[in-house]
PDB file of C-alpha atoms in Angstrom:
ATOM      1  CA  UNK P   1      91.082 133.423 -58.050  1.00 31.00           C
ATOM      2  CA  UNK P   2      90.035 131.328 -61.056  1.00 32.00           C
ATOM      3  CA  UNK P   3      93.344 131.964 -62.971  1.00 34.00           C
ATOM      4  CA  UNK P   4      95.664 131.935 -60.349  1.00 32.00           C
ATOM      5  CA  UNK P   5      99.390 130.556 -61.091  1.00 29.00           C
ATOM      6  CA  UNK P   6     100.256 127.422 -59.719  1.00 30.00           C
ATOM      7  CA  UNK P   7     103.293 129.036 -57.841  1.00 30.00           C
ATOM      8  CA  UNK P   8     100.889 131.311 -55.366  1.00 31.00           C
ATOM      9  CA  UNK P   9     101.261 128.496 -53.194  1.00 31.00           C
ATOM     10  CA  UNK P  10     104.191 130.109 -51.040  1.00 31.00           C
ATOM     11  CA  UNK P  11     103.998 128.232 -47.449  1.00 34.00           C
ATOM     12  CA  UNK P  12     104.137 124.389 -47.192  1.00 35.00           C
ATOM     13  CA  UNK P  13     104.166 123.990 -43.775  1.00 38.00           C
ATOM     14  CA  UNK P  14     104.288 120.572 -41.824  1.00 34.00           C
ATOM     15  CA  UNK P  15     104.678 119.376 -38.278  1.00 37.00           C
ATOM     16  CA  UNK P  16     105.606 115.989 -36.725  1.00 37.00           C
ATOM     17  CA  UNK P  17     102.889 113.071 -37.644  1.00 40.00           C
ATOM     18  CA  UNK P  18     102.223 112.497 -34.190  1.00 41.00           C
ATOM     19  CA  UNK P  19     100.103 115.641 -33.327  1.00 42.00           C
ATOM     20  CA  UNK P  20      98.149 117.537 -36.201  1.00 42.00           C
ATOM     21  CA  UNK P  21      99.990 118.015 -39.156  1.00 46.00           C
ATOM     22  CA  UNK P  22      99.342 121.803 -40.903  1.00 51.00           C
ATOM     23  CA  UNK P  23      99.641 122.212 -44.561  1.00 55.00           C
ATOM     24  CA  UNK P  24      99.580 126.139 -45.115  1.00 54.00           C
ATOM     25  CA  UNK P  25      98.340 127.081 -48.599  1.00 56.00           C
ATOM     26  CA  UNK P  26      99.149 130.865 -49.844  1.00 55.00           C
ATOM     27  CA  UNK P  27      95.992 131.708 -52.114  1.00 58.00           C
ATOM     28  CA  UNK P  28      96.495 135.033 -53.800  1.00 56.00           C
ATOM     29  CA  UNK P  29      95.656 137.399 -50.732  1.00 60.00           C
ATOM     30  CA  UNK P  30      94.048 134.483 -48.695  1.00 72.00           C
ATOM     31  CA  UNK P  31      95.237 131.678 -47.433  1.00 78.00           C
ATOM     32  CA  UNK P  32      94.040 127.973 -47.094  1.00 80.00           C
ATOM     33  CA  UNK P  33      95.345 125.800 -44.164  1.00 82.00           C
ATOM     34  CA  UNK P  34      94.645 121.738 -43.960  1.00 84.00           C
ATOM     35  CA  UNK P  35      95.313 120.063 -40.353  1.00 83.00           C
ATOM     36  CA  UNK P  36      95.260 116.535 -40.600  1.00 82.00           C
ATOM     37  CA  UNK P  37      95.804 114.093 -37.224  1.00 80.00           C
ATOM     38  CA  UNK P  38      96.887 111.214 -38.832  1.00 75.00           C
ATOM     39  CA  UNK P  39      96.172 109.336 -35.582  1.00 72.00           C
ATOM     40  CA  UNK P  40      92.609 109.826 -34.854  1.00 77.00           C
ATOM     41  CA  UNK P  41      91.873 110.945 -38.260  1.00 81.00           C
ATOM     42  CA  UNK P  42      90.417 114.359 -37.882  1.00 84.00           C
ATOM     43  CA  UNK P  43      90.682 116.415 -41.055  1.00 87.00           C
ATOM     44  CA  UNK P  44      89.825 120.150 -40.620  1.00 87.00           C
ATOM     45  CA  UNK P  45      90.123 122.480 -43.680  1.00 87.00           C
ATOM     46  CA  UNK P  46      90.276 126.518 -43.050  1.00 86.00           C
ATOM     47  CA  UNK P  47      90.775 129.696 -45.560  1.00 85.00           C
ATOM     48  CA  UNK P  48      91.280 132.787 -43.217  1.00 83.00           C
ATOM     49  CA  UNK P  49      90.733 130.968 -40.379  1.00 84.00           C
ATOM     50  CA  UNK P  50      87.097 130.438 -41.548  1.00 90.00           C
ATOM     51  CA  UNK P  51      86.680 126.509 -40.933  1.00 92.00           C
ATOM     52  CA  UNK P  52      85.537 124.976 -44.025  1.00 93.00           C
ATOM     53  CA  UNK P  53      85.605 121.588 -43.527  1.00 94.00           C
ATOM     54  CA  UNK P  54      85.298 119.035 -40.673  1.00 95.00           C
ATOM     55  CA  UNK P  55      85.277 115.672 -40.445  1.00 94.00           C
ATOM     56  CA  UNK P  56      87.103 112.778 -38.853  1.00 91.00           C
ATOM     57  CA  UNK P  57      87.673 109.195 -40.711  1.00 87.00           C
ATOM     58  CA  UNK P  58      87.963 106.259 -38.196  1.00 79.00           C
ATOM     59  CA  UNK P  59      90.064 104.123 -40.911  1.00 80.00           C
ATOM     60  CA  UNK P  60      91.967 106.699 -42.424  1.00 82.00           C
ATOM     61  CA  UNK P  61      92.892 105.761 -45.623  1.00 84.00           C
ATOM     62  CA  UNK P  62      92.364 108.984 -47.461  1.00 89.00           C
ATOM     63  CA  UNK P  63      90.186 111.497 -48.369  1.00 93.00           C
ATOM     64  CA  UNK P  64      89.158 114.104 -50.843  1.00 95.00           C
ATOM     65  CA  UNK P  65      87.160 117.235 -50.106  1.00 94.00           C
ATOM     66  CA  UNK P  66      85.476 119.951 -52.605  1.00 94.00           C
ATOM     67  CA  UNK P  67      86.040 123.897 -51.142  1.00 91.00           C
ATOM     68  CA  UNK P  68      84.309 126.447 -52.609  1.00 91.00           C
ATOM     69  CA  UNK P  69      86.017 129.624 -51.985  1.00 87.00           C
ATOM     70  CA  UNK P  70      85.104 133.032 -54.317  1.00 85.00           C
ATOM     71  CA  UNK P  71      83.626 131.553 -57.329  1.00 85.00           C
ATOM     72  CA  UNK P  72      86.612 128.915 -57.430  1.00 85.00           C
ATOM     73  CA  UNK P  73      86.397 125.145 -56.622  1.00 89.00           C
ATOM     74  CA  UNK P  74      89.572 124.035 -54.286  1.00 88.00           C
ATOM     75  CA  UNK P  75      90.139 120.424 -54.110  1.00 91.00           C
ATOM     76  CA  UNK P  76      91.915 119.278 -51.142  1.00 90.00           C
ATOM     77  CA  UNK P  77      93.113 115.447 -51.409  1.00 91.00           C
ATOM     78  CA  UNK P  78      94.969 112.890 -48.803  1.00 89.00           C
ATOM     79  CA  UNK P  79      95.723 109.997 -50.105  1.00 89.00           C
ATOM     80  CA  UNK P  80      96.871 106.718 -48.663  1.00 84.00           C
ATOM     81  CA  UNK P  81     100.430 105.429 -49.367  1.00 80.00           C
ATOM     82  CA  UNK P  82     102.167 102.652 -48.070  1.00 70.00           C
ATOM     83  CA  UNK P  83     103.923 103.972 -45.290  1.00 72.00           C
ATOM     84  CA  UNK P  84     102.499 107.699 -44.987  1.00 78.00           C
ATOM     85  CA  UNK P  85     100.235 110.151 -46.812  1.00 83.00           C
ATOM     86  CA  UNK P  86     100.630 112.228 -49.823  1.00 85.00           C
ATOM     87  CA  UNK P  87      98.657 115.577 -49.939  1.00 86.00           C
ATOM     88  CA  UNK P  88      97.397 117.854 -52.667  1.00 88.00           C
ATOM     89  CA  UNK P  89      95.681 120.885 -53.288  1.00 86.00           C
ATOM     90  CA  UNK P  90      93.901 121.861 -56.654  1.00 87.00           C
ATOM     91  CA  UNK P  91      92.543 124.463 -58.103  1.00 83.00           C
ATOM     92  CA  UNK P  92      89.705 123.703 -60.642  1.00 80.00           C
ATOM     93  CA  UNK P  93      90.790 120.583 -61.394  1.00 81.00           C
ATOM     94  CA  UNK P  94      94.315 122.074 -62.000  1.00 85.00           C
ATOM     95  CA  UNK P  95      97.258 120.245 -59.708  1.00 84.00           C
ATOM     96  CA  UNK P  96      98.333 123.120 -57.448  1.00 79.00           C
ATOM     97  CA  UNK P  97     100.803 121.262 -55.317  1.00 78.00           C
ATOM     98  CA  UNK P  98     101.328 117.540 -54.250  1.00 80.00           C
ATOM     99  CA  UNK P  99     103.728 116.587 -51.444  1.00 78.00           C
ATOM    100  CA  UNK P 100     104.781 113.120 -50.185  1.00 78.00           C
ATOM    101  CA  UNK P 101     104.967 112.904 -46.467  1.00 73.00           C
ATOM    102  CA  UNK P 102     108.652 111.366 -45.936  1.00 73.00           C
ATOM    103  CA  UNK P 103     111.063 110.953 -43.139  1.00 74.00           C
ATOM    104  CA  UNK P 104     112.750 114.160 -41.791  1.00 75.00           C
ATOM    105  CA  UNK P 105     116.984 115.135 -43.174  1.00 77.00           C
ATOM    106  CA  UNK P 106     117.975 113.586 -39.621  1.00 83.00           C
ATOM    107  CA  UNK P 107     116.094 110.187 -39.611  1.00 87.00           C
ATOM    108  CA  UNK P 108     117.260 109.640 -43.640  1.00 87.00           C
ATOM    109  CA  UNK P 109     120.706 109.977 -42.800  1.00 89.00           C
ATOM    110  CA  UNK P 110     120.392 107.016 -40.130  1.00 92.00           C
ATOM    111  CA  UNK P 111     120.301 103.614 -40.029  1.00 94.00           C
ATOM    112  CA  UNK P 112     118.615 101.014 -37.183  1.00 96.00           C
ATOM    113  CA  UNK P 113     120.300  97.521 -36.810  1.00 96.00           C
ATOM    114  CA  UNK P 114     120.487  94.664 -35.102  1.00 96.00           C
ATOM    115  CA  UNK P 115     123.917  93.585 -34.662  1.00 94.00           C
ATOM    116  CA  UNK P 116     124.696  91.131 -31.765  1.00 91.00           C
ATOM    117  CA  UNK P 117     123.054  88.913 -29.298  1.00 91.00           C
ATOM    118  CA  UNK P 118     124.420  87.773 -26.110  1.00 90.00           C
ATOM    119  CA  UNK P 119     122.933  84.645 -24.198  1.00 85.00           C
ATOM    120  CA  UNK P 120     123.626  84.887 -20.354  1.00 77.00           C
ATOM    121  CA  UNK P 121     122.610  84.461 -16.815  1.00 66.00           C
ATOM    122  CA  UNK P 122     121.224  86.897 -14.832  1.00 60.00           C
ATOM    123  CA  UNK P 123     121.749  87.610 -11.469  1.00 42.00           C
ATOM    124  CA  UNK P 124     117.764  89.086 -11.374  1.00 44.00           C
ATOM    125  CA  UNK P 125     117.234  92.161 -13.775  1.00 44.00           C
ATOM    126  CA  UNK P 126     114.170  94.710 -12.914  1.00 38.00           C
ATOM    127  CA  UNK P 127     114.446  96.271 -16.216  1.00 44.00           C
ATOM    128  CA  UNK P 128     115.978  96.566 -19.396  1.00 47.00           C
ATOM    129  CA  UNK P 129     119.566  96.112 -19.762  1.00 45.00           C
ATOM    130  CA  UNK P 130     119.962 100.160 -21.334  1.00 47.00           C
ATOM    131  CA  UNK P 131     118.239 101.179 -18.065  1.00 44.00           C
ATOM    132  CA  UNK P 132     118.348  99.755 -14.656  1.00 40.00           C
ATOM    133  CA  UNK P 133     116.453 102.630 -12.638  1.00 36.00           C
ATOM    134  CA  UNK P 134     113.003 101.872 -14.163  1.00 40.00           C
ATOM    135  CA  UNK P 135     112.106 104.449 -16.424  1.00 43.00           C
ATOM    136  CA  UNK P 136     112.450 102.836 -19.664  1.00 51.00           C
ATOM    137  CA  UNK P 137     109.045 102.903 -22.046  1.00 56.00           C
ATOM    138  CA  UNK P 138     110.120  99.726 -23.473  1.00 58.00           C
ATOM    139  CA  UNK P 139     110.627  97.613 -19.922  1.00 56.00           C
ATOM    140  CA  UNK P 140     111.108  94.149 -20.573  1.00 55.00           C
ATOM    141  CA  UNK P 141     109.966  93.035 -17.024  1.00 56.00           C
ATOM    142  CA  UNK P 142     111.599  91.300 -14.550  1.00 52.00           C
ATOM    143  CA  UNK P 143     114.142  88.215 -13.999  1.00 57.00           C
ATOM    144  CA  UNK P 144     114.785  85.744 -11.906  1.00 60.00           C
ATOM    145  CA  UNK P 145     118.443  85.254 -10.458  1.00 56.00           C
ATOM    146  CA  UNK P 146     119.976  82.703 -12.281  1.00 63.00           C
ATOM    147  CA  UNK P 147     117.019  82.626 -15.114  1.00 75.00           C
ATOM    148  CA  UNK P 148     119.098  82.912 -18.822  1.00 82.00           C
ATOM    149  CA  UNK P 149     118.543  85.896 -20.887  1.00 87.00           C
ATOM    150  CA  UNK P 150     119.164  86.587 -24.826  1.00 90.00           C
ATOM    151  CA  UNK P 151     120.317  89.950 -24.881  1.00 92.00           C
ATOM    152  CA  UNK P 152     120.023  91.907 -28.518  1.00 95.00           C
ATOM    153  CA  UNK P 153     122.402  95.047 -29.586  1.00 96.00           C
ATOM    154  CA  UNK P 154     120.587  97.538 -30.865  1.00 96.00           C
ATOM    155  CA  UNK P 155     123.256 100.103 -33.169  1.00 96.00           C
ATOM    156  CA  UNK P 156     122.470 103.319 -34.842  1.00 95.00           C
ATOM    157  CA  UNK P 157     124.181 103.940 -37.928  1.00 95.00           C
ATOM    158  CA  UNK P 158     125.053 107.544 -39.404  1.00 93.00           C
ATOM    159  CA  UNK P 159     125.444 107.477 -43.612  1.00 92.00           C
ATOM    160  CA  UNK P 160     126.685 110.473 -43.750  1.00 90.00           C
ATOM    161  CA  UNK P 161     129.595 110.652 -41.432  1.00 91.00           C
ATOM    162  CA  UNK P 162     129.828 106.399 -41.049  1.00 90.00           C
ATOM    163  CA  UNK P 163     130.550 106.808 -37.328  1.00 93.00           C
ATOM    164  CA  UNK P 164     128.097 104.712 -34.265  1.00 94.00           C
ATOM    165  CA  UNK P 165     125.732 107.798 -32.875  1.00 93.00           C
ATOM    166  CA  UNK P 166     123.644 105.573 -30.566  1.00 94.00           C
ATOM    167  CA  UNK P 167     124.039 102.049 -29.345  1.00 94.00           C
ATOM    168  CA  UNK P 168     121.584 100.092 -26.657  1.00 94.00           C
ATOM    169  CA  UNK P 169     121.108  96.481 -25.716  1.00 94.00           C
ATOM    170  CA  UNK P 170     117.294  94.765 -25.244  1.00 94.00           C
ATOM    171  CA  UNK P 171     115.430  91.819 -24.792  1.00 93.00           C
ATOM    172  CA  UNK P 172     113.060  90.516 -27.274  1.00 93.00           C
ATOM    173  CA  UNK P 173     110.360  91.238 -25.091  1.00 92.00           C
ATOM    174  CA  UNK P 174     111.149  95.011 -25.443  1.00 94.00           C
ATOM    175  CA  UNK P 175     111.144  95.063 -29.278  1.00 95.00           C
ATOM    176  CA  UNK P 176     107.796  93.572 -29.053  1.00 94.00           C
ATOM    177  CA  UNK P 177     106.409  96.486 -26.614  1.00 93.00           C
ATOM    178  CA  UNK P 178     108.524  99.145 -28.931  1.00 94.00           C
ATOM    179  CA  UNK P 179     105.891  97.806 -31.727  1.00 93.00           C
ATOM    180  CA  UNK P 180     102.950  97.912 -30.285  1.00 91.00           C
ATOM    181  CA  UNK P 181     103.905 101.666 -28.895  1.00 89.00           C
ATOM    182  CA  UNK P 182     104.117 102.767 -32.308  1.00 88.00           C
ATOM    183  CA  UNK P 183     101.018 100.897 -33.721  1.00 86.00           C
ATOM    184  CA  UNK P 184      98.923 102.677 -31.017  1.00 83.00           C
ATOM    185  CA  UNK P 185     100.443 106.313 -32.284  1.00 80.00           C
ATOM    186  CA  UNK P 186      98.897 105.831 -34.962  1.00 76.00           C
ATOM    187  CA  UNK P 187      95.509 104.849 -34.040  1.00 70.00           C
ATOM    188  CA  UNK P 188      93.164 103.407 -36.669  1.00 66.00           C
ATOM    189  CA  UNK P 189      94.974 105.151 -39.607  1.00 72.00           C
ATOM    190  CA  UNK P 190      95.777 102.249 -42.191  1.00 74.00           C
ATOM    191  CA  UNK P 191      99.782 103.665 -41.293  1.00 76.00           C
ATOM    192  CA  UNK P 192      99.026 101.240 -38.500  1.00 77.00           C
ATOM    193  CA  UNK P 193      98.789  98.226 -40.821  1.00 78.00           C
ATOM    194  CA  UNK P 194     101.776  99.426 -42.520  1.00 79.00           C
ATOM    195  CA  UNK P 195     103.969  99.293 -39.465  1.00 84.00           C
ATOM    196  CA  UNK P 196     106.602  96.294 -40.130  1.00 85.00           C
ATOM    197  CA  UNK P 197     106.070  93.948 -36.811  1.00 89.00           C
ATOM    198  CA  UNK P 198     109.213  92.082 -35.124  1.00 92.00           C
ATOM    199  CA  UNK P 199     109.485  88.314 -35.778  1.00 90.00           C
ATOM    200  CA  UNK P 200     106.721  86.146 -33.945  1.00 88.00           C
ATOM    201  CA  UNK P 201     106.910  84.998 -30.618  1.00 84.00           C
ATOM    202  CA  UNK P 202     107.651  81.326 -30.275  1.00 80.00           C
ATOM    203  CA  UNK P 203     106.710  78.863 -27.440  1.00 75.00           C
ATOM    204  CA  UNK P 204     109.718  78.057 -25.294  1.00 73.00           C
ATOM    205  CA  UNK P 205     108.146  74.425 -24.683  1.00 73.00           C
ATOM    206  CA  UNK P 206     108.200  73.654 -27.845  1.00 70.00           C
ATOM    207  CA  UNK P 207     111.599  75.588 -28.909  1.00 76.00           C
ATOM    208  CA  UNK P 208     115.245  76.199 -27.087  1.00 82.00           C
ATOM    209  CA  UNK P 209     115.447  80.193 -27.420  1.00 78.00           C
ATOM    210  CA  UNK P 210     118.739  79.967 -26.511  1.00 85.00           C
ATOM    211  CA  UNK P 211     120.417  77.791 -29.069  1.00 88.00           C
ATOM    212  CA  UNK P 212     122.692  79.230 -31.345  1.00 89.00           C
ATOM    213  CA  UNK P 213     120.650  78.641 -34.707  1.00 91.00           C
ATOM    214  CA  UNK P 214     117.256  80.039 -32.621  1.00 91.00           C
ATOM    215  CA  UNK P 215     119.592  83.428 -31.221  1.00 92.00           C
ATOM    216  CA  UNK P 216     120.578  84.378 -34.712  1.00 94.00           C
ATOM    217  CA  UNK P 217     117.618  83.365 -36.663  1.00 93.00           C
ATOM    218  CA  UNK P 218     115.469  85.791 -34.049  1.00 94.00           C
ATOM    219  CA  UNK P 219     118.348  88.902 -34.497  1.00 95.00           C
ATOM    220  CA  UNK P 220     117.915  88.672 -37.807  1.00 96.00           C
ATOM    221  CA  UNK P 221     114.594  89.543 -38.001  1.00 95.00           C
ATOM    222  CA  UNK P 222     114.876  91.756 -35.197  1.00 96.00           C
ATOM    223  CA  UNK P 223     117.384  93.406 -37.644  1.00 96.00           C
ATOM    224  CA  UNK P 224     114.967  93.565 -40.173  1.00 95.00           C
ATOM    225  CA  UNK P 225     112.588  94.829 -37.929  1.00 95.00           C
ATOM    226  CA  UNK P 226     114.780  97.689 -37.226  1.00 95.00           C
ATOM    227  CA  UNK P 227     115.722  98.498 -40.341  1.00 93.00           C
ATOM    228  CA  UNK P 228     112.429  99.028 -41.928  1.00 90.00           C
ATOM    229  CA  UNK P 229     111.181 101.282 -38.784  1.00 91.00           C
ATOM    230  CA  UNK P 230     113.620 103.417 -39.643  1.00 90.00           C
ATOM    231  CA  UNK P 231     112.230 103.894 -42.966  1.00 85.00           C
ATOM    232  CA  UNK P 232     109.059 105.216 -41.245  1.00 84.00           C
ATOM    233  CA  UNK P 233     107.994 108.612 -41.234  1.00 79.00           C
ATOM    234  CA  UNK P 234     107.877 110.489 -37.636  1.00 79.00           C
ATOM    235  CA  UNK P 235     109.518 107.345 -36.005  1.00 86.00           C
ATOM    236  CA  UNK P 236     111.719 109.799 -33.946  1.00 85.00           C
ATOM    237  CA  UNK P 237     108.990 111.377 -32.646  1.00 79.00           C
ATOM    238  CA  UNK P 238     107.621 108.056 -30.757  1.00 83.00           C
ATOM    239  CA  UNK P 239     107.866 108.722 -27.022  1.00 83.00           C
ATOM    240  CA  UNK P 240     110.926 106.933 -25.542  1.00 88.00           C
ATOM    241  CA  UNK P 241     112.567 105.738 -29.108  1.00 90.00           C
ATOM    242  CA  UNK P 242     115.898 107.936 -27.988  1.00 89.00           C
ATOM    243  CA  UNK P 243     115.641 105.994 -25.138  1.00 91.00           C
ATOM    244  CA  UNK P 244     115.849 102.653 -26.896  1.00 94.00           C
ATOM    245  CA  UNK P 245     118.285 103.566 -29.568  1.00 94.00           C
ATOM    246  CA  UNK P 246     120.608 104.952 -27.083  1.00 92.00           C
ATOM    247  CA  UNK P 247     120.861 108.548 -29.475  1.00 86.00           C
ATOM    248  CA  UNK P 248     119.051 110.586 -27.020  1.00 68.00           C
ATOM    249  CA  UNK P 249     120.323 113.713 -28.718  1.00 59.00           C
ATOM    250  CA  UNK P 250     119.754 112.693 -32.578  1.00 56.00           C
TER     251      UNK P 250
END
């Protein structure tokens, strides 16, 4: 085991960030498996199915565990990045494999923006604009008849084929409960922190939210809001984001 190539490793397995995430290590004629839940911060280390290690970190921000496995010392690392985790397994000190956790083929080839906003007057809304029969995750709440509304276009970009594949329209409201959904997915990890948060919310006493400069000034942060979500790993996998973006099949 001791002076085993650095190619053995023949499995790198991983599932979507929000349930535990299994990284599958081939060693020799055994085999080393690391489940990380990157939202309650269990870490659980196996070889055989013989548990090794277990231990949960409230503020995940990384870890690194000693295995000792048939006269050989594994070390299994998670480190903290930015926006995700990077993983690593070594083998007496010697770097068997390292992998960056990054967004799937499918959410890399799309874009999120903000493209439009529409100021009107409602004749009383129940829910958001994308869906009137009150299922949406994201519900903006109710208006009253006659009460004005700024209404946002969400738009889904493809960069491979250029074409529209999902389009949606929300209140402001709803971008700010689409946030805090995903901060809670991730619990106390620090990939909470890292979650980019939609432009403040601003008192309407003290500001007209339906002035032209106020309207565009607020969808271009949403814009930027949307933008760098979509840079996040396992955003797709957020319960209700098809919903929102109006994909529903991406």
């Amino acid at each position: 085991m001791g002076n085993a190539p650095s190619n053995h490793i023949t499995l790198w397995q991983l599932t979507p960030p929000s349930g535990d995430a299994g990284r599958r290590f081939s060693l020799s004629s055994d085999y080393m498996v690391l489940e990380h839940n990157v939202v309650d911060g269990r870490r659980v280390v196996k070889i055989n199915d013989k548990e090794m290690h277990n231990s949960r970190k409230a503020m995940d921000n990384g870890s690194e565990h000693l295995i000792q496995h048939n006269g050989s010392t594994y070390t299994v690392k998670i480190t903290a990045t930015l926006v995700s985790f990077r993983y690593e397994c070594l083998l007496n000190n010697k770097k068997l494999i390292s992998h960056l956790e990054r967004p799937s083929a499918v959410q890399e080839d799309l874009v999120f923006k903000v493209t439009e906003v529409e100021v009107d007057t409602t004749m009383g809304v129940l829910d958001s604009p994308t869906n009137k029969s009150g299922g949406s995750h994201f519900n903006g709440g109710a208006t009253k008849a006659g009460e004005k509304v700024a209404v946002y276009t969400v738009e889904v970009h493809s960069k491979s084929s250029g074409c529209i594949v999902g389009q949606s329209k929300h209140r402001f409201s709803e971008f700010q409960t689409l946030y805090k959904t995903v901060r809670s997915m991730w619990g106390s990890s620090h990939l909470a922190k890292s979650i980019p948060p939609p432009p403040e919310k601003q008192m309407k006493i003290a500001t007209n939210h339906f002035s032209e400069e106020f309207v565009e000034r607020r969808r271009e942060g949403l814009n930027e809001f949307m933008n760098r979500l979509g840079n996040f790993p396992g955003i797709l996998s957020v319960p209700g984001i098809q919903e929102f973006l109006g994909t529903h099949s991406v």
